[in-house]
Amino acid sequence: MAAKLILSMNGAVLKEYPLNKERMTIGRKAHNDIVIDNLAVSGEHAAVVTIMHDSFLEDLDSTNGLEVNGVPTKKHFLQNNDVIEIGKHKLKYINDQITQTTSADFERTMVMRGSPVGKPPAAKAGTMKTQASGVEELVEKTGSFDASGSAAKPAAVKPAAQGEAGKAAVVQILTGANAGKELELVKNLTTLGKPGLQVAVLTRRPNGFFITHVEGAKFPLVNGKELTNQAYQLKDHDVIELAGIKMEFYFKG
């Protein structure tokens, strides 16, 4: 059975919403998948990204914010019976599926400060262009670097994500101040982008790696083509453009 959200107000159930799309938005405007017609709710208040049996809640820079189980949050890995509060409305998350994903997988994000672990590959001709304005960090946290840019010691050594013919999957930055830096995709979920501007999540599935839009008015580009609400399966040497940065996905080795 698909996961669902049950909308209620003052204890009265208003409607049930099956999470049958990769990305569903919650907000006051009519174009949202879950419409809550209340002035306390922003036009686009939040989004729920569902990947296989896992769902993730993101606040879309709303005016009044949201809470999960009474705790204010901007990003949350949803678990069965979690209660999302938006104004006077509540959305209860129901999911009885067993999942192997953890909140740590979702929180693991990628910072493009400091030196990468290991030497980056040589630049490919015509791809290593520098933006004059420079680039801020792509996201907030990382499994490879700490906030200061120095290498962080992992709690445990995990094998790199394997793709075609056992090769490790890698994302390499092509433009900006961090051009040439790379990150092996060792987690099931890796968040890319700049919070408040544009964010996407890369997910590792049995049949490959997929990119899904999470936050931002504009969707990321892959090979110059804008993505849709659906997850896109990445191919070797696909070029992703996200938050003003170009990066290449490829299999290393």
Short mmCIF file of C-alpha atoms in Angstrom, two decimals:
data_model
loop_
_atom_site.label_atom_id
_atom_site.label_comp_id
_atom_site.label_asym_id
_atom_site.label_seq_id
_atom_site.Cartn_x
_atom_site.Cartn_y
_atom_site.Cartn_z
CA MET A 1 0.00 0.00 0.00
CA ALA A 2 1.30 3.45 -0.93
CA ALA A 3 2.15 5.90 1.81
CA LYS A 4 -0.39 8.65 2.38
CA LEU A 5 -1.04 11.93 4.18
CA ILE A 6 -4.28 12.43 6.11
CA LEU A 7 -5.33 16.09 6.32
CA SER A 8 -7.26 17.14 9.42
CA MET A 9 -8.28 20.24 11.34
CA ASN A 10 -9.41 20.36 14.98
CA GLY A 11 -9.50 16.56 15.03
CA ALA A 12 -11.79 16.23 11.99
CA VAL A 13 -10.41 14.38 8.97
CA LEU A 14 -10.79 16.45 5.79
CA LYS A 15 -9.13 14.32 3.10
CA GLU A 16 -6.59 11.59 2.39
CA TYR A 17 -3.80 12.03 -0.15
CA PRO A 18 -1.89 8.97 -1.45
CA LEU A 19 1.76 9.81 -2.12
CA ASN A 20 1.66 8.44 -5.67
CA LYS A 21 4.00 11.00 -7.26
CA GLU A 22 7.75 11.52 -6.88
CA ARG A 23 7.15 15.09 -5.71
CA MET A 24 3.98 16.58 -4.23
CA THR A 25 3.61 20.17 -3.10
CA ILE A 26 1.53 21.51 -0.23
CA GLY A 27 0.23 25.09 -0.27
CA ARG A 28 -2.61 27.57 -0.52
CA LYS A 29 -2.56 28.04 -4.32
CA ALA A 30 -4.75 25.80 -6.46
CA HIS A 31 -1.88 24.27 -8.47
CA ASN A 32 -0.53 22.39 -5.44
CA ASP A 33 -1.14 18.65 -5.07
CA ILE A 34 -2.40 19.22 -1.53
CA VAL A 35 -4.32 22.51 -1.27
CA ILE A 36 -4.91 24.05 2.16
CA ASP A 37 -7.01 27.17 1.74
CA ASN A 38 -5.89 29.15 4.75
CA LEU A 39 -4.05 32.48 5.05
CA ALA A 40 -1.52 30.91 7.44
CA VAL A 41 -0.38 28.68 4.57
CA SER A 42 2.02 30.02 1.93
CA GLY A 43 1.27 29.76 -1.78
CA GLU A 44 3.79 26.91 -1.99
CA HIS A 45 4.47 25.94 1.60
CA ALA A 46 6.21 22.55 1.50
CA ALA A 47 7.03 19.57 -0.70
CA VAL A 48 7.09 15.83 -0.07
CA VAL A 49 9.49 13.78 -2.18
CA THR A 50 8.71 10.06 -2.23
CA ILE A 51 11.37 7.66 -3.48
CA MET A 52 10.39 4.00 -3.41
CA HIS A 53 9.09 3.50 0.16
CA ASP A 54 10.68 6.62 1.64
CA SER A 55 9.26 10.14 1.88
CA PHE A 56 11.06 13.39 2.73
CA LEU A 57 9.49 16.68 3.78
CA GLU A 58 11.00 20.04 2.75
CA ASP A 59 9.83 23.50 3.83
CA LEU A 60 9.78 25.68 0.69
CA ASP A 61 10.88 28.85 2.49
CA SER A 62 7.34 29.37 3.78
CA THR A 63 6.32 32.46 5.76
CA ASN A 64 5.05 30.68 8.86
CA GLY A 65 7.10 27.49 8.69
CA LEU A 66 5.97 24.04 9.76
CA GLU A 67 6.39 21.55 12.58
CA VAL A 68 6.75 17.78 12.70
CA ASN A 69 5.59 16.20 15.96
CA GLY A 70 5.68 19.65 17.56
CA VAL A 71 9.25 20.45 16.50
CA PRO A 72 9.94 23.23 13.94
CA THR A 73 11.85 21.86 10.96
CA LYS A 74 13.01 22.74 7.47
CA LYS A 75 13.75 19.20 6.29
CA HIS A 76 12.57 15.89 7.71
CA PHE A 77 12.77 12.20 6.87
CA LEU A 78 9.16 11.10 7.44
CA GLN A 79 8.38 8.06 9.54
CA ASN A 80 5.09 6.26 10.12
CA ASN A 81 2.61 8.28 12.23
CA ASP A 82 4.58 11.55 12.00
CA VAL A 83 2.30 14.58 12.26
CA ILE A 84 3.05 17.65 10.13
CA GLU A 85 1.52 20.88 11.44
CA ILE A 86 0.92 23.82 9.09
CA GLY A 87 -1.05 26.54 10.82
CA LYS A 88 -4.15 24.93 12.33
CA HIS A 89 -4.05 22.03 9.89
CA LYS A 90 -2.37 18.69 10.47
CA LEU A 91 -1.11 16.11 8.00
CA LYS A 92 -0.52 12.64 9.43
CA TYR A 93 1.96 10.48 7.52
CA ILE A 94 0.99 6.82 7.24
CA ASN A 95 3.45 4.29 5.83
CA ASP A 96 3.57 0.67 6.95
CA GLN A 97 6.28 -0.32 4.47
CA ILE A 98 9.65 -1.51 5.82
CA THR A 99 12.46 0.78 4.69
CA GLN A 100 16.23 0.42 4.68
CA THR A 101 16.84 4.17 4.37
CA THR A 102 17.70 6.24 7.43
CA SER A 103 17.41 9.91 8.21
CA ALA A 104 21.21 10.09 8.13
CA ASP A 105 21.12 9.08 4.47
CA PHE A 106 18.86 12.01 3.65
CA GLU A 107 20.73 14.53 5.78
CA ARG A 108 24.03 13.62 4.13
CA THR A 109 24.72 16.45 1.73
CA MET A 110 27.60 17.75 -0.28
CA VAL A 111 29.82 20.79 0.39
CA MET A 112 32.17 22.08 -2.24
CA ARG A 113 34.64 23.80 0.10
CA GLY A 114 38.13 22.70 0.91
CA SER A 115 40.14 19.99 -0.77
CA PRO A 116 38.58 16.75 -1.94
CA VAL A 117 39.66 13.43 -0.52
CA GLY A 118 42.11 12.17 -3.10
CA LYS A 119 43.34 13.92 -6.19
CA PRO A 120 40.66 15.12 -8.63
CA PRO A 121 40.82 13.81 -12.19
CA ALA A 122 42.38 15.95 -14.88
CA ALA A 123 40.12 18.53 -16.47
CA LYS A 124 38.48 17.57 -19.71
CA ALA A 125 39.09 19.93 -22.60
CA GLY A 126 36.36 22.50 -22.99
CA THR A 127 34.56 21.63 -19.76
CA MET A 128 36.47 23.36 -16.97
CA LYS A 129 35.12 26.89 -17.29
CA THR A 130 35.25 29.33 -14.38
CA GLN A 131 32.40 31.68 -13.51
CA ALA A 132 33.66 35.20 -12.83
CA SER A 133 31.28 35.74 -9.94
CA GLY A 134 32.57 32.75 -7.99
CA VAL A 135 30.40 30.21 -6.25
CA GLU A 136 29.11 29.72 -2.74
CA GLU A 137 28.94 26.26 -1.23
CA LEU A 138 26.45 23.95 -2.91
CA VAL A 139 24.79 22.65 0.22
CA GLU A 140 25.13 22.57 3.98
CA LYS A 141 26.71 19.30 5.14
CA THR A 142 28.83 16.48 3.83
CA GLY A 143 30.03 13.02 4.57
CA SER A 144 33.46 13.87 3.12
CA PHE A 145 34.21 17.37 4.40
CA ASP A 146 33.23 19.26 7.52
CA ALA A 147 31.88 22.83 7.53
CA SER A 148 35.36 24.33 7.78
CA GLY A 149 36.48 22.56 4.65
CA SER A 150 38.85 20.09 6.30
CA ALA A 151 38.52 16.36 5.78
CA ALA A 152 36.14 14.72 8.23
CA LYS A 153 36.78 11.29 9.69
CA PRO A 154 33.95 8.94 8.72
CA ALA A 155 32.36 6.86 11.44
CA ALA A 156 32.80 3.78 9.31
CA VAL A 157 34.32 3.04 5.95
CA LYS A 158 31.59 2.38 3.40
CA PRO A 159 32.11 1.08 -0.11
CA ALA A 160 31.56 3.49 -2.97
CA ALA A 161 28.29 3.18 -4.83
CA GLN A 162 28.81 0.77 -7.67
CA GLY A 163 27.36 1.38 -11.10
CA GLU A 164 28.23 0.08 -14.53
CA ALA A 165 30.51 -2.95 -14.38
CA GLY A 166 31.29 -2.33 -10.70
CA LYS A 167 32.57 1.23 -11.23
CA ALA A 168 32.10 3.91 -8.57
CA ALA A 169 29.58 6.67 -9.34
CA VAL A 170 30.99 10.20 -9.07
CA VAL A 171 29.78 13.79 -9.37
CA GLN A 172 32.45 16.30 -10.47
CA ILE A 173 32.05 20.09 -10.42
CA LEU A 174 32.73 21.62 -13.84
CA THR A 175 32.26 25.36 -13.24
CA GLY A 176 32.95 27.95 -10.56
CA ALA A 177 35.52 28.28 -7.81
CA ASN A 178 35.23 24.60 -6.98
CA ALA A 179 35.75 23.29 -10.51
CA GLY A 180 37.54 19.94 -10.54
CA LYS A 181 36.35 18.73 -7.15
CA GLU A 182 34.53 15.43 -7.03
CA LEU A 183 32.47 13.31 -4.67
CA GLU A 184 31.92 9.58 -4.88
CA LEU A 185 28.27 8.78 -4.28
CA VAL A 186 28.59 6.44 -1.31
CA LYS A 187 25.15 7.10 0.19
CA ASN A 188 21.71 5.99 -0.96
CA LEU A 189 20.69 9.65 -0.97
CA THR A 190 22.81 12.72 -1.72
CA THR A 191 21.34 16.20 -1.69
CA LEU A 192 22.76 18.71 -4.18
CA GLY A 193 22.12 22.42 -4.66
CA LYS A 194 21.74 25.55 -2.63
CA PRO A 195 18.97 25.68 0.00
CA GLY A 196 16.50 28.47 -0.71
CA LEU A 197 17.48 28.56 -4.39
CA GLN A 198 17.46 25.13 -5.98
CA VAL A 199 17.89 21.66 -4.50
CA ALA A 200 17.76 18.15 -5.97
CA VAL A 201 18.36 14.71 -4.53
CA LEU A 202 20.41 11.93 -6.14
CA THR A 203 19.20 8.47 -5.22
CA ARG A 204 20.83 5.11 -5.71
CA ARG A 205 18.39 2.38 -6.76
CA PRO A 206 18.98 -1.23 -7.85
CA ASN A 207 18.75 -0.19 -11.50
CA GLY A 208 20.91 2.95 -11.33
CA PHE A 209 21.11 6.55 -10.10
CA PHE A 210 18.22 9.00 -10.33
CA ILE A 211 17.90 12.76 -9.85
CA THR A 212 14.69 14.31 -8.46
CA HIS A 213 13.84 18.00 -8.06
CA VAL A 214 13.15 18.96 -4.44
CA GLU A 215 13.21 22.75 -4.05
CA GLY A 216 13.17 25.83 -6.26
CA ALA A 217 10.91 27.49 -8.81
CA LYS A 218 13.03 26.24 -11.70
CA PHE A 219 13.86 22.60 -12.31
CA PRO A 220 17.45 21.41 -12.80
CA LEU A 221 18.80 20.83 -16.29
CA VAL A 222 20.36 17.60 -17.53
CA ASN A 223 22.28 17.96 -20.80
CA GLY A 224 20.53 21.31 -21.29
CA LYS A 225 17.01 19.89 -20.93
CA GLU A 226 14.79 20.84 -17.99
CA LEU A 227 13.64 17.99 -15.76
CA THR A 228 10.01 17.31 -14.86
CA ASN A 229 8.34 16.31 -11.57
CA GLN A 230 9.39 12.72 -12.23
CA ALA A 231 12.75 11.21 -11.31
CA TYR A 232 15.27 11.06 -14.16
CA GLN A 233 17.71 8.18 -14.50
CA LEU A 234 21.24 9.48 -14.95
CA LYS A 235 23.52 8.11 -17.64
CA ASP A 236 27.31 8.07 -17.76
CA HIS A 237 28.68 11.60 -18.44
CA ASP A 238 25.33 13.38 -18.05
CA VAL A 239 25.87 17.08 -17.28
CA ILE A 240 23.66 18.48 -14.52
CA GLU A 241 23.05 22.21 -14.12
CA LEU A 242 21.83 23.08 -10.63
CA ALA A 243 21.85 26.35 -8.66
CA GLY A 244 24.00 27.97 -11.36
CA ILE A 245 26.64 25.23 -11.25
CA LYS A 246 27.42 22.62 -13.86
CA MET A 247 28.51 19.20 -12.72
CA GLU A 248 29.11 15.88 -14.44
CA PHE A 249 27.83 12.49 -13.33
CA TYR A 250 29.98 9.59 -14.42
CA PHE A 251 31.26 6.15 -13.51
CA LYS A 252 34.88 6.19 -12.41
CA GLY A 253 37.42 3.54 -13.15
#
